[in-house]
XYZ file of C-alpha atoms in Angstrom:
674
model
C 53.212 -73.891 27.042
C 55.753 -71.307 28.012
C 56.614 -70.446 24.487
C 53.032 -69.879 23.566
C 52.103 -67.949 26.493
C 55.163 -65.781 25.515
C 53.980 -65.705 21.876
C 50.239 -64.827 23.251
C 51.829 -61.524 25.225
C 53.755 -60.254 22.434
C 51.124 -60.244 19.910
C 48.717 -58.514 22.297
C 51.597 -55.668 22.751
C 52.170 -55.600 19.487
C 48.732 -54.732 19.084
C 48.412 -52.685 21.855
C 50.764 -50.286 20.168
C 49.398 -50.334 16.977
C 46.366 -49.280 17.674
C 47.021 -46.507 20.586
C 45.102 -43.928 18.282
C 42.086 -45.905 18.789
C 43.189 -46.543 22.182
C 42.997 -43.363 23.085
C 39.141 -42.738 21.840
C 38.376 -45.407 24.545
C 38.627 -49.087 24.959
C 35.914 -51.433 26.291
C 36.626 -53.798 29.064
C 37.372 -57.199 28.524
C 35.512 -59.520 29.893
C 35.706 -63.459 30.007
C 33.264 -66.137 31.133
C 33.855 -68.990 33.371
C 33.523 -71.289 31.145
C 35.464 -69.622 28.369
C 32.069 -68.892 26.628
C 32.338 -65.349 24.438
C 30.552 -62.930 26.280
C 28.018 -60.218 24.959
C 29.683 -57.320 26.378
C 33.361 -58.685 26.529
C 35.805 -58.620 23.697
C 38.376 -61.491 24.585
C 36.305 -64.383 23.490
C 37.341 -68.258 23.224
C 36.080 -70.512 20.245
C 36.578 -74.336 20.310
C 37.089 -76.676 17.001
C 36.861 -73.461 15.015
C 38.812 -75.147 11.991
C 37.053 -78.468 12.407
C 33.459 -76.375 11.783
C 34.326 -74.800 8.949
C 33.597 -71.808 7.065
C 29.898 -72.485 6.688
C 29.508 -73.130 10.295
C 29.841 -69.654 11.515
C 27.407 -66.538 10.016
C 26.354 -63.183 11.073
C 24.345 -64.003 14.147
C 27.199 -66.016 15.400
C 29.967 -63.604 15.007
C 32.783 -63.125 12.312
C 34.933 -66.166 10.843
C 39.008 -65.794 11.080
C 41.908 -67.451 10.168
C 43.940 -69.016 13.097
C 46.793 -67.228 13.564
C 45.822 -64.093 11.584
C 45.080 -60.635 12.427
C 41.262 -59.699 10.057
C 39.292 -56.896 9.748
C 35.570 -57.638 9.049
C 32.490 -55.658 9.503
C 30.116 -55.259 12.176
C 28.052 -57.812 13.734
C 23.902 -57.577 13.269
C 24.188 -56.231 17.124
C 25.560 -53.203 16.090
C 24.505 -52.833 12.743
C 25.740 -54.770 9.467
C 28.064 -53.242 7.268
C 27.343 -53.528 3.620
C 31.278 -53.838 2.644
C 34.451 -55.206 4.006
C 38.039 -53.238 4.099
C 40.067 -56.222 3.938
C 39.247 -59.656 2.642
C 35.657 -59.403 2.126
C 32.796 -58.239 -0.745
C 30.444 -55.170 -0.639
C 27.461 -57.564 -1.465
C 28.197 -60.066 2.037
C 30.408 -60.140 5.244
C 33.690 -60.244 4.986
C 35.750 -63.615 5.680
C 39.143 -64.234 6.370
C 40.976 -66.341 4.011
C 44.032 -68.639 4.146
C 44.380 -71.936 6.049
C 43.245 -73.375 9.070
C 45.627 -75.867 11.307
C 43.759 -78.871 13.419
C 43.651 -77.044 16.963
C 43.486 -80.617 18.424
C 42.903 -79.407 22.481
C 43.947 -76.004 21.858
C 41.138 -73.475 22.371
C 41.348 -70.168 19.674
C 41.429 -66.779 21.830
C 40.004 -64.149 19.962
C 40.892 -60.556 21.231
C 38.738 -57.978 19.675
C 39.636 -54.184 20.592
C 36.841 -51.853 19.884
C 36.209 -47.944 20.420
C 33.674 -46.650 23.086
C 30.785 -45.762 20.343
C 27.585 -44.215 21.446
C 25.228 -47.078 21.113
C 22.202 -46.782 19.028
C 18.889 -46.375 20.800
C 16.626 -48.934 19.976
C 12.337 -49.405 21.036
C 11.617 -50.011 24.548
C 9.102 -52.624 23.183
C 7.901 -54.520 19.994
C 4.755 -52.855 20.264
C 5.967 -49.593 20.355
C 7.610 -49.725 17.035
C 4.276 -51.142 15.458
C 2.207 -48.447 17.337
C 4.780 -45.705 15.851
C 4.136 -47.278 12.275
C 0.299 -47.881 12.515
C 0.022 -44.123 14.063
C 2.015 -42.813 11.289
C 0.163 -44.341 8.477
C -3.291 -44.035 9.674
C -3.668 -40.221 9.846
C -6.187 -37.344 8.800
C -6.426 -38.954 4.985
C -7.770 -41.970 5.785
C -11.126 -40.626 7.648
C -11.577 -38.043 5.171
C -9.816 -38.430 2.016
C -10.344 -42.462 1.872
C -14.561 -42.224 1.769
C -15.045 -38.795 -0.319
C -12.240 -41.139 -3.033
C -14.101 -43.945 -2.716
C -17.985 -42.886 -3.130
C -16.706 -40.501 -6.056
C -15.107 -43.206 -7.962
C -17.615 -46.337 -8.173
C -18.392 -46.758 -4.581
C -17.761 -50.810 -3.811
C -16.303 -51.288 -7.589
C -13.182 -48.986 -6.354
C -12.310 -51.254 -3.843
C -10.880 -53.514 -6.443
C -8.621 -51.255 -7.602
C -7.460 -49.799 -4.809
C -6.532 -53.408 -3.332
C -4.481 -54.287 -6.806
C -2.794 -51.135 -6.215
C -1.778 -52.099 -2.836
C -0.851 -55.393 -3.301
C 1.725 -54.332 -6.499
C 2.537 -51.394 -5.415
C 2.101 -49.641 -1.827
C 2.823 -53.126 0.415
C 6.358 -53.684 -1.690
C 7.582 -50.319 -1.196
C 6.315 -50.346 2.254
C 8.245 -53.573 3.029
C 11.411 -52.315 1.361
C 11.647 -49.207 3.252
C 11.326 -51.314 6.428
C 13.656 -53.478 5.199
C 16.652 -50.891 4.347
C 16.102 -49.187 7.264
C 16.387 -51.877 9.415
C 19.353 -53.713 7.862
C 21.975 -50.533 7.459
C 20.970 -48.753 10.736
C 20.786 -45.212 9.670
C 18.301 -42.302 8.229
C 17.441 -41.499 5.469
C 20.656 -39.177 4.511
C 23.567 -41.447 5.751
C 21.516 -44.541 4.725
C 22.774 -43.997 0.738
C 26.429 -44.614 0.873
C 25.428 -48.266 1.821
C 23.760 -48.126 -1.078
C 24.590 -46.004 -4.018
C 26.700 -42.896 -2.815
C 25.075 -40.434 -6.003
C 21.674 -41.198 -4.910
C 22.626 -39.370 -1.416
C 20.479 -36.021 -2.301
C 17.195 -38.305 -1.867
C 18.056 -38.157 1.699
C 18.162 -34.042 1.655
C 14.944 -33.684 -0.562
C 13.100 -35.835 1.919
C 14.228 -34.252 4.759
C 13.009 -30.553 2.745
C 9.533 -32.141 1.676
C 9.256 -33.169 5.593
C 9.560 -29.649 6.189
C 6.971 -28.391 4.286
C 4.366 -30.674 5.676
C 5.140 -29.565 9.029
C 4.074 -26.520 7.674
C 0.846 -27.030 6.755
C 0.047 -30.112 8.657
C -0.160 -28.714 11.879
C -2.430 -26.211 11.020
C -5.004 -28.445 10.472
C -4.551 -29.983 14.153
C -4.644 -26.545 15.159
C -8.022 -25.756 13.863
C -9.432 -28.816 15.664
C -7.867 -27.809 18.293
C -9.916 -24.407 17.996
C -13.119 -26.683 17.624
C -12.374 -29.138 20.883
C -12.106 -25.961 23.101
C -14.836 -24.595 21.525
C -16.648 -27.810 22.318
C -17.020 -26.959 26.209
C -19.948 -25.507 26.083
C -23.750 -26.426 26.865
C -24.778 -25.171 23.309
C -22.060 -25.633 20.811
C -21.523 -22.418 18.833
C -21.952 -23.796 15.214
C -25.668 -24.229 15.626
C -26.736 -20.904 16.513
C -27.283 -18.144 13.955
C -27.191 -15.094 16.187
C -23.603 -15.138 16.811
C -21.396 -12.093 15.262
C -19.675 -14.231 12.482
C -23.051 -15.068 11.044
C -24.645 -13.929 7.938
C -28.548 -13.350 6.536
C -28.079 -16.740 4.381
C -27.107 -18.520 7.760
C -30.194 -21.189 7.858
C -30.059 -23.348 11.269
C -31.538 -26.590 10.197
C -31.736 -28.616 13.199
C -33.790 -32.278 13.457
C -36.071 -30.365 14.917
C -36.850 -27.909 12.612
C -39.400 -29.061 10.816
C -40.723 -25.335 9.504
C -37.598 -24.598 7.987
C -36.497 -25.213 4.533
C -33.227 -25.777 2.783
C -32.189 -23.900 -0.474
C -29.106 -23.666 -2.583
C -28.497 -20.331 -0.953
C -28.803 -21.771 2.195
C -25.246 -21.564 4.856
C -25.425 -23.676 7.768
C -23.972 -22.429 11.002
C -21.681 -24.835 10.867
C -20.052 -23.748 7.937
C -20.304 -19.789 8.878
C -18.527 -21.062 11.839
C -15.571 -22.859 9.941
C -15.086 -20.225 7.327
C -15.486 -16.982 9.027
C -15.091 -17.696 12.932
C -11.876 -20.246 12.717
C -10.479 -19.507 9.294
C -11.960 -16.130 8.883
C -11.104 -16.616 5.280
C -13.403 -13.929 4.189
C -11.179 -11.403 5.399
C -8.508 -12.233 2.711
C -9.338 -11.832 -0.864
C -6.815 -14.402 -1.877
C -2.982 -15.802 -1.786
C -1.935 -12.212 -2.910
C -3.389 -10.543 -0.105
C -3.198 -13.015 2.927
C -3.935 -10.489 5.484
C -3.044 -10.721 9.403
C -2.137 -13.822 11.735
C -4.952 -15.356 13.967
C -3.860 -14.896 17.596
C -6.018 -17.461 18.552
C -4.875 -20.146 15.734
C -0.933 -18.848 16.532
C -1.684 -19.880 20.451
C -3.516 -23.279 19.404
C -0.223 -23.943 16.813
C 1.983 -23.234 19.844
C 0.295 -25.625 21.892
C 0.548 -28.045 19.715
C 3.943 -28.323 18.813
C 4.685 -27.786 22.508
C 3.385 -31.441 22.464
C 5.304 -32.279 19.236
C 8.501 -31.199 21.294
C 7.753 -33.082 24.518
C 7.196 -36.373 22.927
C 9.784 -36.604 20.661
C 12.741 -34.351 22.024
C 14.603 -37.712 23.837
C 13.878 -40.164 21.230
C 11.862 -43.230 20.417
C 12.045 -44.335 24.042
C 9.410 -41.363 24.905
C 7.848 -41.223 21.786
C 7.180 -44.793 21.850
C 5.020 -44.183 24.972
C 3.021 -41.282 24.045
C 1.675 -43.458 20.801
C 0.188 -45.670 23.398
C -2.280 -43.045 23.553
C -1.839 -41.086 20.588
C -2.420 -44.416 18.101
C -5.436 -46.371 20.321
C -7.213 -43.593 21.291
C -8.886 -42.852 17.151
C -9.666 -46.579 17.518
C -12.044 -46.244 20.534
C -13.233 -42.875 19.377
C -14.167 -44.743 15.416
C -15.967 -47.661 17.068
C -18.176 -45.185 19.564
C -18.921 -43.246 16.413
C -19.814 -45.778 13.921
C -22.346 -47.402 16.739
C -23.875 -43.858 17.026
C -23.969 -43.299 13.547
C -25.572 -46.716 12.716
C -28.691 -45.850 14.943
C -29.181 -42.774 13.326
C -32.008 -42.074 10.744
C -30.843 -42.667 6.960
C -27.306 -44.077 8.016
C -28.485 -46.601 5.433
C -28.831 -43.899 2.656
C -24.940 -43.212 3.370
C -23.597 -46.725 3.286
C -25.844 -47.848 0.261
C -24.502 -44.536 -1.356
C -20.878 -45.633 -0.102
C -20.477 -49.065 -0.926
C -22.963 -49.664 -4.003
C -20.875 -50.796 -6.859
C -20.545 -48.905 -10.398
C -18.340 -51.376 -12.508
C -18.879 -48.430 -15.276
C -16.277 -46.340 -13.125
C -13.436 -48.926 -13.561
C -13.282 -48.037 -17.402
C -12.100 -44.319 -16.588
C -8.685 -44.237 -15.834
C -9.150 -41.307 -13.208
C -10.154 -44.438 -11.118
C -7.060 -46.261 -10.899
C -4.936 -42.707 -10.720
C -6.700 -42.054 -7.408
C -6.225 -45.393 -6.376
C -2.763 -45.648 -6.659
C -2.551 -41.898 -5.220
C -4.273 -42.887 -2.207
C -2.710 -46.220 -1.440
C 0.610 -44.431 -1.541
C -0.193 -41.428 0.200
C -2.158 -43.660 2.877
C 0.965 -46.185 3.797
C 3.441 -43.578 2.924
C 6.952 -44.433 1.568
C 9.361 -42.038 0.689
C 8.927 -39.622 3.640
C 12.007 -41.327 5.471
C 9.730 -42.388 8.482
C 9.750 -45.800 7.721
C 13.521 -45.995 7.339
C 13.729 -43.935 10.541
C 11.742 -45.720 12.607
C 12.760 -49.422 11.383
C 16.530 -48.243 11.887
C 15.544 -48.373 15.504
C 14.772 -52.433 15.604
C 17.049 -55.230 16.390
C 18.884 -56.378 13.453
C 16.750 -59.908 13.304
C 13.544 -58.206 13.834
C 10.998 -60.264 11.544
C 9.996 -56.632 9.616
C 8.477 -58.670 6.880
C 5.378 -59.365 9.033
C 5.569 -56.364 10.350
C 5.000 -54.506 6.687
C 1.915 -56.711 6.474
C 0.491 -56.112 9.683
C 0.756 -52.465 9.417
C -0.390 -52.191 6.170
C -3.507 -54.296 6.490
C -4.381 -52.445 9.792
C -3.823 -49.297 7.758
C -6.332 -50.135 4.739
C -9.102 -52.082 7.167
C -8.985 -48.605 8.866
C -9.338 -46.211 5.815
C -12.056 -49.174 4.871
C -13.712 -48.536 8.412
C -13.513 -44.883 8.818
C -15.853 -44.993 5.412
C -19.073 -46.478 7.416
C -18.012 -43.849 10.130
C -18.464 -40.974 7.951
C -21.589 -42.005 5.581
C -23.858 -43.485 8.161
C -23.717 -39.443 9.539
C -23.532 -38.136 5.580
C -27.100 -40.394 5.525
C -28.432 -39.364 8.365
C -27.724 -35.130 7.338
C -28.862 -36.504 3.636
C -32.521 -37.818 5.230
C -32.421 -34.489 7.749
C -31.929 -31.938 5.138
C -34.416 -34.153 2.432
C -31.401 -34.049 -0.176
C -29.467 -36.812 -1.910
C -26.326 -38.107 -0.169
C -24.137 -36.844 -3.344
C -25.256 -33.030 -2.418
C -24.498 -33.478 1.379
C -20.936 -35.028 0.728
C -19.661 -32.371 -2.075
C -17.065 -31.247 -0.305
C -13.594 -33.118 -0.031
C -10.401 -32.560 2.353
C -10.871 -31.336 5.752
C -14.447 -29.136 5.164
C -15.826 -32.848 5.408
C -14.627 -32.996 8.484
C -14.810 -29.268 10.152
C -18.424 -28.428 8.256
C -20.784 -31.522 7.902
C -19.507 -34.215 10.510
C -19.307 -31.148 13.074
C -22.883 -30.046 11.894
C -23.887 -33.823 12.505
C -22.564 -33.902 15.697
C -24.301 -30.838 16.754
C -27.703 -32.808 15.731
C -27.375 -35.804 18.246
C -28.321 -36.201 21.790
C -25.060 -35.815 23.773
C -24.025 -33.397 21.527
C -20.974 -31.781 23.632
C -19.411 -35.352 24.472
C -19.540 -36.633 20.915
C -17.515 -33.238 19.570
C -14.904 -33.571 22.151
C -14.277 -37.225 21.617
C -13.885 -36.539 17.487
C -12.222 -33.451 17.928
C -9.917 -35.013 20.155
C -9.597 -37.843 17.592
C -8.761 -35.598 15.069
C -5.882 -34.291 16.950
C -4.372 -37.546 18.167
C -4.575 -38.728 14.515
C -2.489 -35.647 13.257
C 0.306 -35.872 16.608
C 0.771 -39.519 15.342
C 1.949 -38.159 11.752
C 3.922 -35.221 12.946
C 5.730 -37.284 15.245
C 7.170 -39.522 12.820
C 7.312 -36.935 9.957
C 9.854 -34.883 12.077
C 11.495 -38.101 13.646
C 12.277 -39.382 10.165
C 14.317 -35.680 9.538
C 16.259 -36.007 13.180
C 17.120 -39.428 12.731
C 18.469 -38.190 9.038
C 20.382 -35.372 10.658
C 21.420 -37.504 13.754
C 23.013 -39.997 11.701
C 24.944 -37.929 9.196
C 26.031 -35.957 11.634
C 26.951 -37.502 14.812
C 29.769 -35.796 16.308
C 27.636 -32.142 16.126
C 24.210 -33.560 17.313
C 24.576 -36.407 18.678
C 24.883 -35.047 22.145
C 22.517 -32.306 20.983
C 19.318 -33.761 20.648
C 17.437 -31.535 23.047
C 18.245 -28.462 21.395
C 18.388 -29.450 17.555
C 14.845 -30.678 18.362
C 13.685 -27.592 19.648
C 15.441 -25.673 16.857
C 13.762 -27.632 14.180
C 10.264 -27.175 16.104
C 11.182 -23.567 15.902
C 11.592 -23.430 12.149
C 8.469 -25.133 11.694
C 6.333 -23.044 13.427
C 7.799 -20.236 12.044
C 7.318 -21.821 8.501
C 3.868 -22.157 9.501
C 2.699 -18.295 10.214
C 1.822 -17.694 6.843
C -1.041 -20.770 7.403
C -2.298 -18.398 10.375
C -3.289 -15.588 8.344
C -6.631 -14.996 7.080
C -5.707 -16.313 3.772
C -3.894 -19.361 5.725
C -6.274 -22.170 4.009
C -5.318 -21.149 0.820
C -1.673 -21.305 1.506
C -2.204 -25.226 3.224
C -4.387 -25.809 0.061
C -1.271 -24.754 -2.274
C 1.442 -27.066 0.094
C -1.200 -30.196 -0.210
C -1.664 -30.364 -3.938
C 2.351 -29.171 -5.275
C 4.367 -29.050 -2.380
C 4.466 -32.985 -1.526
C 2.657 -35.177 -3.979
C 4.578 -34.594 -7.556
C 8.274 -34.046 -5.474
C 7.926 -37.157 -2.973
C 6.259 -39.464 -5.852
C 9.655 -38.644 -7.994
C 11.922 -39.305 -5.160
C 10.753 -42.423 -4.119
C 10.816 -43.501 -8.177
C 14.278 -42.866 -7.990
C 14.632 -44.700 -4.451
C 13.472 -47.766 -6.442
C 15.695 -47.847 -9.024
C 18.370 -46.840 -6.713
C 18.159 -49.869 -4.495
C 16.642 -52.329 -7.378
C 18.660 -51.720 -10.539
C 22.059 -49.724 -9.132
C 22.511 -51.617 -5.299
C 20.976 -54.801 -7.029
C 17.658 -56.668 -6.115
C 19.975 -60.313 -5.404
C 22.458 -57.910 -3.206
C 19.183 -56.740 -1.358
C 17.497 -60.127 -1.222
C 20.750 -61.821 0.322
C 20.722 -59.051 2.845
C 17.076 -60.032 3.713
C 17.884 -63.440 3.895
C 21.358 -62.511 6.705
C 18.765 -60.179 8.931
C 15.593 -62.609 8.270
C 16.618 -65.775 7.368
C 14.722 -66.361 4.749
C 15.175 -65.180 0.874
C 12.088 -62.946 -0.368
C 10.455 -64.693 -3.321
C 9.852 -64.224 -7.013
C 6.971 -61.674 -5.977
C 8.587 -59.385 -4.128
C 11.794 -59.611 -6.283
C 9.396 -58.400 -9.379
C 7.558 -55.895 -7.794
C 10.960 -54.242 -6.724
C 12.344 -54.412 -10.004
C 9.292 -53.559 -12.105
C 6.252 -53.418 -11.139
C 6.878 -50.689 -8.229
C 8.372 -48.714 -10.763
C 5.901 -48.459 -13.354
C 3.407 -47.904 -10.370
C 5.189 -44.608 -9.551
C 5.920 -43.382 -12.914
C 2.033 -43.877 -13.800
C 0.990 -41.612 -10.982
C 3.846 -39.025 -11.899
C 2.388 -39.462 -15.727
C -1.127 -39.086 -14.746
C -0.336 -35.916 -12.562
C 1.777 -34.018 -15.580
C -1.596 -35.411 -17.826
C -4.395 -34.128 -15.295
C -2.966 -31.913 -13.311
C -5.674 -30.972 -10.943
C -8.022 -28.115 -10.839
C -7.298 -25.865 -7.507
C -9.875 -24.193 -5.677
C -11.228 -23.514 -2.404
C -14.589 -22.456 -1.472
C -15.551 -20.051 -3.789
C -11.722 -19.120 -4.743
C -10.309 -20.292 -8.115
C -6.826 -20.077 -7.705
C -4.772 -18.131 -10.651
C -2.466 -19.291 -12.719
C 0.733 -18.044 -11.225
C 0.048 -19.642 -8.273
C 0.164 -23.120 -10.098
C 4.344 -21.708 -11.585
C 4.767 -21.121 -7.572
C 3.610 -24.394 -6.535
C 5.887 -26.159 -8.916
C 8.582 -24.163 -8.163
C 8.037 -25.072 -4.274
C 7.503 -28.540 -5.385
C 10.978 -28.815 -7.699
C 12.911 -26.718 -4.378
C 13.281 -30.404 -2.846
C 13.739 -32.356 -5.365
C 16.419 -30.206 -6.851
C 18.352 -31.977 -4.505
C 19.205 -34.812 -5.892
C 20.500 -33.733 -9.497
C 22.445 -31.159 -7.538
C 24.019 -33.787 -5.441
C 24.929 -35.856 -7.974
C 27.192 -32.723 -9.710
C 28.357 -31.995 -6.583
C 29.510 -35.572 -6.153
C 31.235 -36.069 -9.232
C 32.802 -32.848 -9.102
C 34.485 -33.426 -5.737
C 35.627 -37.385 -6.641
C 39.257 -37.872 -7.548
C 40.152 -39.778 -10.664
C 38.753 -39.649 -14.350
C 35.693 -39.359 -14.981
C 34.561 -43.160 -15.442
C 36.345 -43.535 -12.184
C 34.019 -41.069 -10.261
C 31.149 -42.518 -12.505
C 32.072 -46.002 -10.800
C 32.912 -44.982 -7.342
C 29.746 -42.957 -6.739
C 27.374 -46.031 -7.637
C 29.780 -48.716 -5.493
C 28.765 -48.779 -2.114
C 31.061 -47.072 0.421
C 33.002 -49.407 3.319
C 32.656 -48.680 6.811
C 36.084 -49.045 7.927
C 35.825 -46.690 11.062
C 33.286 -49.490 12.161
C 34.912 -52.445 11.646
C 36.865 -54.326 14.356
C 40.031 -55.757 14.580
C 40.772 -59.338 15.640
C 44.053 -60.899 17.279
C 43.638 -64.712 16.913
C 46.026 -66.943 18.818
C 46.352 -70.194 20.178
C 45.817 -70.981 23.964
C 45.681 -74.127 25.825
């Protein structure tokens, strides 16, 4: 007994001297339970009968396996984030395990002393519902309200649902699931996660951050327009219902449901359209992108208010933003249901529904329908923007992200379908009122569908002020969710990449990021700002983010390896992904993304807004903006190969091998005690 006590004391003393540098960083308090069971917050654990249970009796969920009487290093436990490679005695594809033979312990216990430094614990969601609402709020955005209904009726109505569902099942949902699993397993943002997967592709993370900034430059301006409408709605007579205002022209035609003596002609302009183009945007004061004009101070104040809300919602992390989304993610559904009931009771609503869902099966033979279906499901679910990686990284390690992916992606697709009824019941009503066909009323896509057609329809309803307030409040809520998510993706990526600099300065960093986004958005607040918004929407995000996601899928499936990725999921969730998911990740998803990229290059979109056709030089400018983010990927590859040591082949092999995380590993001193 005395000999064993002396041995244990000696080994602990040796460990103390060997780890003196680590002790200076901080040392967690050692605690032992009364019954000798391992403590969650302790670092002194007693394990009975370790040798008898054998290697298979231990898993990541139950702690590391060690050899009796040996000092070993193991990866992090799932509670604190997994490591992908062991520095000693482990492999890159799974948890490191101690080697060596174990002696029967008899009546002895194994004393495991675990020493760690005091690290800042990673933030987690307060509740599971905070995470789900945040993901749903991110996926369900303004595009669900206007883009899906427009794309649907343009591409065959009900027949479009077939390619849409096929693209969702074989392309969108597998990518959605993959990003949630990656973020949850590696507990990292979109930059630092690549050292655990394939270091040479780290430029993907920087490209994602630049794309997120571009989106913040123009996306929030649309919310500023909605806020302008919201403030203008607090009047007994909505300002876009009359032609007697200072901004109206001679072509303004006030065509209300009560005006039976007024006829609508091709030269007629509704007061809602003139309010949008001449009062809110003031686009008539700018001849085009070559002369944007002055900044609208009204929109500048509206955008400042929007960014103020954004800052105070995300400055403290997911603990605060997770609470805000309880309002911003649920309120739009309440408004959609109210507007659906109201729209269904309007005269002519059935015309819009028939036009929306009437199947045109011949459209399925045209490639543009499949291109639109693929692009719509991709941008609707939103993989590749770093948001899903960031949100999932704050989950518990064993959270069922597979179920989360199926639930949230299904909610997103159903919301798009529901929004189609909300929009087209009103478009049918407008066609009935103007005595026109539905396609003539719904000729405008984009935000114009919301700010002109829908705004005019609301003005014709009883209790127009109430419906206008809740509708534009819904638009703002939909946009805020996506802005929270997009900026959180950047914040998480930068904090994980530079933790020693930014971890304790989150509030200041978020403030600086929001200021950069506001300054970058100033060009969209000018008289020609709507032209800038359209340019960013078409070129700055679409092609570049799809290319980035293609490289991401290739890196995970082909370099990191589908088997290794599936093993990670099995460790995390307890089951191995089926053959369907493996085939999608290896082959179908890359083909899906390559199909979108090739079709975009083969059939570049004709960009125009209102009566302004974008000149040729703007196409070159748009491609330059898109390439400016994607260039980070090859640039970092060259940098990584040049800065690595060894021969070219050694550097190349090292660049595609996941890096071990020795700093995060823990040292165990194992000895016997009675």
